[in-house]
């Protein structure tokens, strides 16, 4: 923020931490740029990004994960397969 950064996009992270940081920034408790995030990566099996992904094995599982991420506050979804 001090150097003119006004936005940050996190492509693969812990959704709970990201939501907590955004809430603190929005409340003025944390000086931070606007934060956009996707949460965990939607990944195939075996996962390409273990540790920062959620693994799906078919289209139905993928749709359910996308719905959950949206419901949980993700701004976008990153998919690798």
PDB file of N, CA and C in Angstrom:
ATOM      1  N   UNK A   1       0.836  -1.183   0.000  1.00  0.00           N
ATOM      2  CA  UNK A   1       0.000   0.000   0.000  1.00  0.00           C
ATOM      3  C   UNK A   1       0.885   1.253   0.000  1.00  0.00           C
ATOM      4  N   UNK A   2       1.952   1.231   0.781  1.00  0.00           N
ATOM      5  CA  UNK A   2       2.831   2.400   0.870  1.00  0.00           C
ATOM      6  C   UNK A   2       3.508   2.703  -0.464  1.00  0.00           C
ATOM      7  N   UNK A   3       3.633   1.728  -1.328  1.00  0.00           N
ATOM      8  CA  UNK A   3       4.319   1.907  -2.604  1.00  0.00           C
ATOM      9  C   UNK A   3       3.355   1.901  -3.790  1.00  0.00           C
ATOM     10  N   UNK A   4       2.070   2.089  -3.525  1.00  0.00           N
ATOM     11  CA  UNK A   4       1.092   2.217  -4.592  1.00  0.00           C
ATOM     12  C   UNK A   4       0.426   0.935  -5.042  1.00  0.00           C
ATOM     13  N   UNK A   5       0.644  -0.175  -4.361  1.00  0.00           N
ATOM     14  CA  UNK A   5      -0.026  -1.430  -4.718  1.00  0.00           C
ATOM     15  C   UNK A   5      -1.462  -1.340  -4.218  1.00  0.00           C
ATOM     16  N   UNK A   6      -2.418  -1.421  -5.126  1.00  0.00           N
ATOM     17  CA  UNK A   6      -3.816  -1.248  -4.737  1.00  0.00           C
ATOM     18  C   UNK A   6      -4.633  -2.531  -4.806  1.00  0.00           C
ATOM     19  N   UNK A   7      -4.058  -3.588  -5.343  1.00  0.00           N
ATOM     20  CA  UNK A   7      -4.774  -4.853  -5.439  1.00  0.00           C
ATOM     21  C   UNK A   7      -3.824  -6.029  -5.433  1.00  0.00           C
ATOM     22  N   UNK A   8      -4.297  -7.142  -4.901  1.00  0.00           N
ATOM     23  CA  UNK A   8      -3.499  -8.359  -4.831  1.00  0.00           C
ATOM     24  C   UNK A   8      -4.397  -9.539  -5.181  1.00  0.00           C
ATOM     25  N   UNK A   9      -3.905 -10.425  -6.032  1.00  0.00           N
ATOM     26  CA  UNK A   9      -4.655 -11.631  -6.409  1.00  0.00           C
ATOM     27  C   UNK A   9      -3.888 -12.845  -5.918  1.00  0.00           C
ATOM     28  N   UNK A  10      -4.518 -13.635  -5.066  1.00  0.00           N
ATOM     29  CA  UNK A  10      -3.913 -14.869  -4.562  1.00  0.00           C
ATOM     30  C   UNK A  10      -4.535 -16.030  -5.332  1.00  0.00           C
ATOM     31  N   UNK A  11      -3.713 -16.752  -6.078  1.00  0.00           N
ATOM     32  CA  UNK A  11      -4.215 -17.795  -6.978  1.00  0.00           C
ATOM     33  C   UNK A  11      -4.473 -19.144  -6.300  1.00  0.00           C
ATOM     34  N   UNK A  12      -3.830 -19.402  -5.158  1.00  0.00           N
ATOM     35  CA  UNK A  12      -4.006 -20.704  -4.504  1.00  0.00           C
ATOM     36  C   UNK A  12      -3.602 -20.572  -3.049  1.00  0.00           C
ATOM     37  N   UNK A  13      -4.578 -20.496  -2.181  1.00  0.00           N
ATOM     38  CA  UNK A  13      -4.252 -20.333  -0.779  1.00  0.00           C
ATOM     39  C   UNK A  13      -5.320 -20.892   0.135  1.00  0.00           C
ATOM     40  N   UNK A  14      -5.045 -20.777   1.421  1.00  0.00           N
ATOM     41  CA  UNK A  14      -5.970 -21.240   2.449  1.00  0.00           C
ATOM     42  C   UNK A  14      -7.146 -20.263   2.531  1.00  0.00           C
ATOM     43  N   UNK A  15      -8.318 -20.735   2.230  1.00  0.00           N
ATOM     44  CA  UNK A  15      -9.500 -19.878   2.140  1.00  0.00           C
ATOM     45  C   UNK A  15      -9.803 -19.187   3.466  1.00  0.00           C
ATOM     46  N   UNK A  16      -9.674 -19.881   4.580  1.00  0.00           N
ATOM     47  CA  UNK A  16      -9.981 -19.269   5.877  1.00  0.00           C
ATOM     48  C   UNK A  16      -9.040 -18.105   6.175  1.00  0.00           C
ATOM     49  N   UNK A  17      -7.740 -18.287   5.950  1.00  0.00           N
ATOM     50  CA  UNK A  17      -6.787 -17.196   6.175  1.00  0.00           C
ATOM     51  C   UNK A  17      -7.059 -16.025   5.256  1.00  0.00           C
ATOM     52  N   UNK A  18      -7.302 -16.303   3.990  1.00  0.00           N
ATOM     53  CA  UNK A  18      -7.559 -15.238   3.028  1.00  0.00           C
ATOM     54  C   UNK A  18      -8.796 -14.439   3.394  1.00  0.00           C
ATOM     55  N   UNK A  19      -9.848 -15.117   3.818  1.00  0.00           N
ATOM     56  CA  UNK A  19     -11.062 -14.422   4.233  1.00  0.00           C
ATOM     57  C   UNK A  19     -10.813 -13.583   5.482  1.00  0.00           C
ATOM     58  N   UNK A  20     -10.039 -14.100   6.413  1.00  0.00           N
ATOM     59  CA  UNK A  20      -9.718 -13.363   7.632  1.00  0.00           C
ATOM     60  C   UNK A  20      -8.916 -12.093   7.308  1.00  0.00           C
ATOM     61  N   UNK A  21      -7.926 -12.218   6.425  1.00  0.00           N
ATOM     62  CA  UNK A  21      -7.112 -11.062   6.040  1.00  0.00           C
ATOM     63  C   UNK A  21      -7.961 -10.008   5.329  1.00  0.00           C
ATOM     64  N   UNK A  22      -8.827 -10.458   4.417  1.00  0.00           N
ATOM     65  CA  UNK A  22      -9.670  -9.497   3.703  1.00  0.00           C
ATOM     66  C   UNK A  22     -10.616  -8.787   4.666  1.00  0.00           C
ATOM     67  N   UNK A  23     -11.193  -9.524   5.602  1.00  0.00           N
ATOM     68  CA  UNK A  23     -12.100  -8.908   6.573  1.00  0.00           C
ATOM     69  C   UNK A  23     -11.365  -7.869   7.419  1.00  0.00           C
ATOM     70  N   UNK A  24     -10.138  -8.196   7.847  1.00  0.00           N
ATOM     71  CA  UNK A  24      -9.350  -7.247   8.645  1.00  0.00           C
ATOM     72  C   UNK A  24      -9.010  -6.005   7.823  1.00  0.00           C
ATOM     73  N   UNK A  25      -8.659  -6.189   6.569  1.00  0.00           N
ATOM     74  CA  UNK A  25      -8.347  -5.051   5.702  1.00  0.00           C
ATOM     75  C   UNK A  25      -9.593  -4.204   5.457  1.00  0.00           C
ATOM     76  N   UNK A  26     -10.717  -4.854   5.187  1.00  0.00           N
ATOM     77  CA  UNK A  26     -11.964  -4.125   4.936  1.00  0.00           C
ATOM     78  C   UNK A  26     -12.417  -3.340   6.162  1.00  0.00           C
ATOM     79  N   UNK A  27     -12.102  -3.852   7.347  1.00  0.00           N
ATOM     80  CA  UNK A  27     -12.489  -3.187   8.599  1.00  0.00           C
ATOM     81  C   UNK A  27     -11.492  -2.110   9.011  1.00  0.00           C
ATOM     82  N   UNK A  28     -10.418  -1.942   8.238  1.00  0.00           N
ATOM     83  CA  UNK A  28      -9.419  -0.935   8.564  1.00  0.00           C
ATOM     84  C   UNK A  28      -8.434  -1.362   9.641  1.00  0.00           C
ATOM     85  N   UNK A  29      -8.431  -2.648   9.988  1.00  0.00           N
ATOM     86  CA  UNK A  29      -7.537  -3.163  11.019  1.00  0.00           C
ATOM     87  C   UNK A  29      -6.180  -3.578  10.466  1.00  0.00           C
ATOM     88  N   UNK A  30      -6.078  -3.687   9.160  1.00  0.00           N
ATOM     89  CA  UNK A  30      -4.868  -4.144   8.498  1.00  0.00           C
ATOM     90  C   UNK A  30      -4.650  -3.295   7.253  1.00  0.00           C
ATOM     91  N   UNK A  31      -3.542  -2.547   7.206  1.00  0.00           N
ATOM     92  CA  UNK A  31      -3.294  -1.777   5.983  1.00  0.00           C
ATOM     93  C   UNK A  31      -2.904  -2.729   4.856  1.00  0.00           C
ATOM     94  N   UNK A  32      -3.770  -2.848   3.870  1.00  0.00           N
ATOM     95  CA  UNK A  32      -3.536  -3.831   2.809  1.00  0.00           C
ATOM     96  C   UNK A  32      -4.250  -3.393   1.542  1.00  0.00           C
ATOM     97  N   UNK A  33      -3.758  -3.845   0.384  1.00  0.00           N
ATOM     98  CA  UNK A  33      -4.485  -3.581  -0.869  1.00  0.00           C
ATOM     99  C   UNK A  33      -5.759  -4.417  -0.921  1.00  0.00           C
ATOM    100  N   UNK A  34      -6.597  -4.145  -1.900  1.00  0.00           N
ATOM    101  CA  UNK A  34      -7.786  -4.987  -2.108  1.00  0.00           C
ATOM    102  C   UNK A  34      -7.316  -6.399  -2.415  1.00  0.00           C
ATOM    103  N   UNK A  35      -7.944  -7.371  -1.800  1.00  0.00           N
ATOM    104  CA  UNK A  35      -7.522  -8.764  -1.923  1.00  0.00           C
ATOM    105  C   UNK A  35      -8.577  -9.555  -2.683  1.00  0.00           C
ATOM    106  N   UNK A  36      -8.141 -10.201  -3.752  1.00  0.00           N
ATOM    107  CA  UNK A  36      -8.985 -11.103  -4.540  1.00  0.00           C
ATOM    108  C   UNK A  36      -8.372 -12.490  -4.450  1.00  0.00           C
ATOM    109  N   UNK A  37      -9.192 -13.506  -4.245  1.00  0.00           N
ATOM    110  CA  UNK A  37      -8.621 -14.851  -4.084  1.00  0.00           C
ATOM    111  C   UNK A  37      -9.565 -15.930  -4.593  1.00  0.00           C
ATOM    112  N   UNK A  38      -8.952 -17.072  -4.883  1.00  0.00           N
ATOM    113  CA  UNK A  38      -9.713 -18.220  -5.343  1.00  0.00           C
ATOM    114  C   UNK A  38      -9.770 -19.354  -4.342  1.00  0.00           C
ATOM    115  N   UNK A  39      -8.939 -19.310  -3.310  1.00  0.00           N
ATOM    116  CA  UNK A  39      -8.887 -20.427  -2.371  1.00  0.00           C
ATOM    117  C   UNK A  39      -8.087 -21.565  -2.969  1.00  0.00           C
ATOM    118  N   UNK A  40      -8.402 -22.792  -2.601  1.00  0.00           N
ATOM    119  CA  UNK A  40      -7.640 -23.916  -3.134  1.00  0.00           C
ATOM    120  C   UNK A  40      -7.888 -24.123  -4.626  1.00  0.00           C
ATOM    121  N   UNK A  41      -6.883 -24.634  -5.305  1.00  0.00           N
ATOM    122  CA  UNK A  41      -6.980 -24.969  -6.721  1.00  0.00           C
ATOM    123  C   UNK A  41      -7.852 -26.211  -6.871  1.00  0.00           C
ATOM    124  N   UNK A  42      -8.714 -26.232  -7.872  1.00  0.00           N
ATOM    125  CA  UNK A  42      -9.474 -27.445  -8.193  1.00  0.00           C
ATOM    126  C   UNK A  42      -8.569 -28.292  -9.074  1.00  0.00           C
ATOM    127  N   UNK A  43      -8.188 -29.441  -8.583  1.00  0.00           N
ATOM    128  CA  UNK A  43      -7.124 -30.257  -9.169  1.00  0.00           C
ATOM    129  C   UNK A  43      -7.628 -31.651  -9.506  1.00  0.00           C
ATOM    130  N   UNK A  44      -6.963 -32.298 -10.430  1.00  0.00           N
ATOM    131  CA  UNK A  44      -7.291 -33.674 -10.795  1.00  0.00           C
ATOM    132  C   UNK A  44      -6.588 -34.666  -9.889  1.00  0.00           C
ATOM    133  N   UNK A  45      -6.673 -35.922 -10.261  1.00  0.00           N
ATOM    134  CA  UNK A  45      -6.055 -36.987  -9.471  1.00  0.00           C
ATOM    135  C   UNK A  45      -5.109 -37.771 -10.366  1.00  0.00           C
ATOM    136  N   UNK A  46      -3.837 -37.862  -9.971  1.00  0.00           N
ATOM    137  CA  UNK A  46      -3.216 -37.312  -8.769  1.00  0.00           C
ATOM    138  C   UNK A  46      -3.060 -35.796  -8.895  1.00  0.00           C
ATOM    139  N   UNK A  47      -3.063 -35.093  -7.763  1.00  0.00           N
ATOM    140  CA  UNK A  47      -3.001 -33.635  -7.814  1.00  0.00           C
ATOM    141  C   UNK A  47      -1.652 -33.109  -8.298  1.00  0.00           C
ATOM    142  N   UNK A  48      -1.699 -32.026  -9.049  1.00  0.00           N
ATOM    143  CA  UNK A  48      -0.488 -31.344  -9.502  1.00  0.00           C
ATOM    144  C   UNK A  48       0.027 -30.435  -8.394  1.00  0.00           C
ATOM    145  N   UNK A  49      -0.895 -29.881  -7.606  1.00  0.00           N
ATOM    146  CA  UNK A  49      -0.547 -28.947  -6.540  1.00  0.00           C
ATOM    147  C   UNK A  49      -1.017 -29.452  -5.176  1.00  0.00           C
ATOM    148  N   UNK A  50      -0.467 -30.564  -4.682  1.00  0.00           N
ATOM    149  CA  UNK A  50      -0.901 -31.050  -3.372  1.00  0.00           C
ATOM    150  C   UNK A  50      -0.593 -30.007  -2.298  1.00  0.00           C
ATOM    151  N   UNK A  51      -1.473 -29.907  -1.337  1.00  0.00           N
ATOM    152  CA  UNK A  51      -1.282 -28.950  -0.263  1.00  0.00           C
ATOM    153  C   UNK A  51      -2.035 -27.648  -0.465  1.00  0.00           C
ATOM    154  N   UNK A  52      -2.242 -27.248  -1.707  1.00  0.00           N
ATOM    155  CA  UNK A  52      -3.007 -26.023  -1.987  1.00  0.00           C
ATOM    156  C   UNK A  52      -4.154 -26.313  -2.952  1.00  0.00           C
ATOM    157  N   UNK A  53      -4.559 -27.570  -3.012  1.00  0.00           N
ATOM    158  CA  UNK A  53      -5.615 -27.927  -3.955  1.00  0.00           C
ATOM    159  C   UNK A  53      -6.635 -28.849  -3.311  1.00  0.00           C
ATOM    160  N   UNK A  54      -7.770 -28.949  -3.970  1.00  0.00           N
ATOM    161  CA  UNK A  54      -8.784 -29.927  -3.632  1.00  0.00           C
ATOM    162  C   UNK A  54      -8.911 -30.820  -4.859  1.00  0.00           C
ATOM    163  N   UNK A  55      -8.847 -32.124  -4.640  1.00  0.00           N
ATOM    164  CA  UNK A  55      -8.826 -33.091  -5.730  1.00  0.00           C
ATOM    165  C   UNK A  55     -10.236 -33.514  -6.110  1.00  0.00           C
ATOM    166  N   UNK A  56     -10.510 -33.527  -7.408  1.00  0.00           N
ATOM    167  CA  UNK A  56     -11.786 -34.019  -7.918  1.00  0.00           C
ATOM    168  C   UNK A  56     -11.510 -35.104  -8.950  1.00  0.00           C
ATOM    169  N   UNK A  57     -12.462 -36.022  -9.075  1.00  0.00           N
ATOM    170  CA  UNK A  57     -12.245 -37.118 -10.015  1.00  0.00           C
ATOM    171  C   UNK A  57     -13.270 -37.158 -11.138  1.00  0.00           C
ATOM    172  N   UNK A  58     -14.305 -36.324 -11.049  1.00  0.00           N
ATOM    173  CA  UNK A  58     -15.285 -36.276 -12.135  1.00  0.00           C
ATOM    174  C   UNK A  58     -15.985 -34.920 -12.159  1.00  0.00           C
ATOM    175  N   UNK A  59     -16.801 -34.716 -13.169  1.00  0.00           N
ATOM    176  CA  UNK A  59     -17.456 -33.422 -13.369  1.00  0.00           C
ATOM    177  C   UNK A  59     -18.413 -33.069 -12.229  1.00  0.00           C
ATOM    178  N   UNK A  60     -19.094 -34.056 -11.678  1.00  0.00           N
ATOM    179  CA  UNK A  60     -20.020 -33.776 -10.580  1.00  0.00           C
ATOM    180  C   UNK A  60     -19.274 -33.251  -9.357  1.00  0.00           C
ATOM    181  N   UNK A  61     -18.150 -33.871  -9.019  1.00  0.00           N
ATOM    182  CA  UNK A  61     -17.340 -33.391  -7.893  1.00  0.00           C
ATOM    183  C   UNK A  61     -16.817 -31.983  -8.167  1.00  0.00           C
ATOM    184  N   UNK A  62     -16.403 -31.733  -9.389  1.00  0.00           N
ATOM    185  CA  UNK A  62     -15.889 -30.405  -9.750  1.00  0.00           C
ATOM    186  C   UNK A  62     -16.975 -29.345  -9.585  1.00  0.00           C
ATOM    187  N   UNK A  63     -18.187 -29.639 -10.064  1.00  0.00           N
ATOM    188  CA  UNK A  63     -19.289 -28.681  -9.921  1.00  0.00           C
ATOM    189  C   UNK A  63     -19.582 -28.395  -8.449  1.00  0.00           C
ATOM    190  N   UNK A  64     -19.571 -29.424  -7.625  1.00  0.00           N
ATOM    191  CA  UNK A  64     -19.843 -29.237  -6.200  1.00  0.00           C
ATOM    192  C   UNK A  64     -18.756 -28.398  -5.529  1.00  0.00           C
ATOM    193  N   UNK A  65     -17.507 -28.624  -5.880  1.00  0.00           N
ATOM    194  CA  UNK A  65     -16.414 -27.837  -5.308  1.00  0.00           C
ATOM    195  C   UNK A  65     -16.535 -26.380  -5.742  1.00  0.00           C
ATOM    196  N   UNK A  66     -16.836 -26.130  -7.004  1.00  0.00           N
ATOM    197  CA  UNK A  66     -16.995 -24.758  -7.481  1.00  0.00           C
ATOM    198  C   UNK A  66     -18.133 -24.070  -6.730  1.00  0.00           C
ATOM    199  N   UNK A  67     -19.232 -24.765  -6.524  1.00  0.00           N
ATOM    200  CA  UNK A  67     -20.352 -24.187  -5.759  1.00  0.00           C
ATOM    201  C   UNK A  67     -19.919 -23.865  -4.330  1.00  0.00           C
ATOM    202  N   UNK A  68     -19.166 -24.776  -3.709  1.00  0.00           N
ATOM    203  CA  UNK A  68     -18.707 -24.561  -2.338  1.00  0.00           C
ATOM    204  C   UNK A  68     -17.761 -23.370  -2.254  1.00  0.00           C
ATOM    205  N   UNK A  69     -16.830 -23.263  -3.199  1.00  0.00           N
ATOM    206  CA  UNK A  69     -15.900 -22.136  -3.189  1.00  0.00           C
ATOM    207  C   UNK A  69     -16.653 -20.813  -3.341  1.00  0.00           C
ATOM    208  N   UNK A  70     -17.614 -20.764  -4.228  1.00  0.00           N
ATOM    209  CA  UNK A  70     -18.416 -19.560  -4.410  1.00  0.00           C
ATOM    210  C   UNK A  70     -19.168 -19.215  -3.127  1.00  0.00           C
ATOM    211  N   UNK A  71     -19.796 -20.218  -2.532  1.00  0.00           N
ATOM    212  CA  UNK A  71     -20.543 -20.025  -1.294  1.00  0.00           C
ATOM    213  C   UNK A  71     -19.631 -19.541  -0.162  1.00  0.00           C
ATOM    214  N   UNK A  72     -18.374 -20.019  -0.166  1.00  0.00           N
ATOM    215  CA  UNK A  72     -17.426 -19.669   0.890  1.00  0.00           C
ATOM    216  C   UNK A  72     -16.670 -18.369   0.627  1.00  0.00           C
ATOM    217  N   UNK A  73     -16.993 -17.669  -0.460  1.00  0.00           N
ATOM    218  CA  UNK A  73     -16.445 -16.340  -0.662  1.00  0.00           C
ATOM    219  C   UNK A  73     -15.328 -16.196  -1.673  1.00  0.00           C
ATOM    220  N   UNK A  74     -15.013 -17.243  -2.424  1.00  0.00           N
ATOM    221  CA  UNK A  74     -13.958 -17.131  -3.451  1.00  0.00           C
ATOM    222  C   UNK A  74     -14.417 -16.182  -4.555  1.00  0.00           C
ATOM    223  N   UNK A  75     -13.473 -15.394  -5.071  1.00  0.00           N
ATOM    224  CA  UNK A  75     -13.777 -14.468  -6.156  1.00  0.00           C
ATOM    225  C   UNK A  75     -13.680 -15.123  -7.514  1.00  0.00           C
ATOM    226  N   UNK A  76     -12.922 -16.191  -7.608  1.00  0.00           N
ATOM    227  CA  UNK A  76     -12.741 -16.911  -8.869  1.00  0.00           C
ATOM    228  C   UNK A  76     -12.304 -18.336  -8.531  1.00  0.00           C
ATOM    229  N   UNK A  77     -12.239 -19.185  -9.530  1.00  0.00           N
ATOM    230  CA  UNK A  77     -11.816 -20.570  -9.351  1.00  0.00           C
ATOM    231  C   UNK A  77     -10.671 -20.854 -10.301  1.00  0.00           C
ATOM    232  N   UNK A  78      -9.594 -21.400  -9.777  1.00  0.00           N
ATOM    233  CA  UNK A  78      -8.477 -21.825 -10.622  1.00  0.00           C
ATOM    234  C   UNK A  78      -8.573 -23.346 -10.754  1.00  0.00           C
ATOM    235  N   UNK A  79      -8.540 -23.820 -11.995  1.00  0.00           N
ATOM    236  CA  UNK A  79      -8.669 -25.252 -12.277  1.00  0.00           C
ATOM    237  C   UNK A  79      -7.424 -25.725 -13.013  1.00  0.00           C
ATOM    238  N   UNK A  80      -6.853 -26.828 -12.554  1.00  0.00           N
ATOM    239  CA  UNK A  80      -5.789 -27.528 -13.284  1.00  0.00           C
ATOM    240  C   UNK A  80      -6.217 -28.970 -13.369  1.00  0.00           C
ATOM    241  N   UNK A  81      -5.851 -29.628 -14.446  1.00  0.00           N
ATOM    242  CA  UNK A  81      -6.270 -31.023 -14.596  1.00  0.00           C
ATOM    243  C   UNK A  81      -5.329 -31.740 -15.515  1.00  0.00           C
TER     244      UNK A  81
END
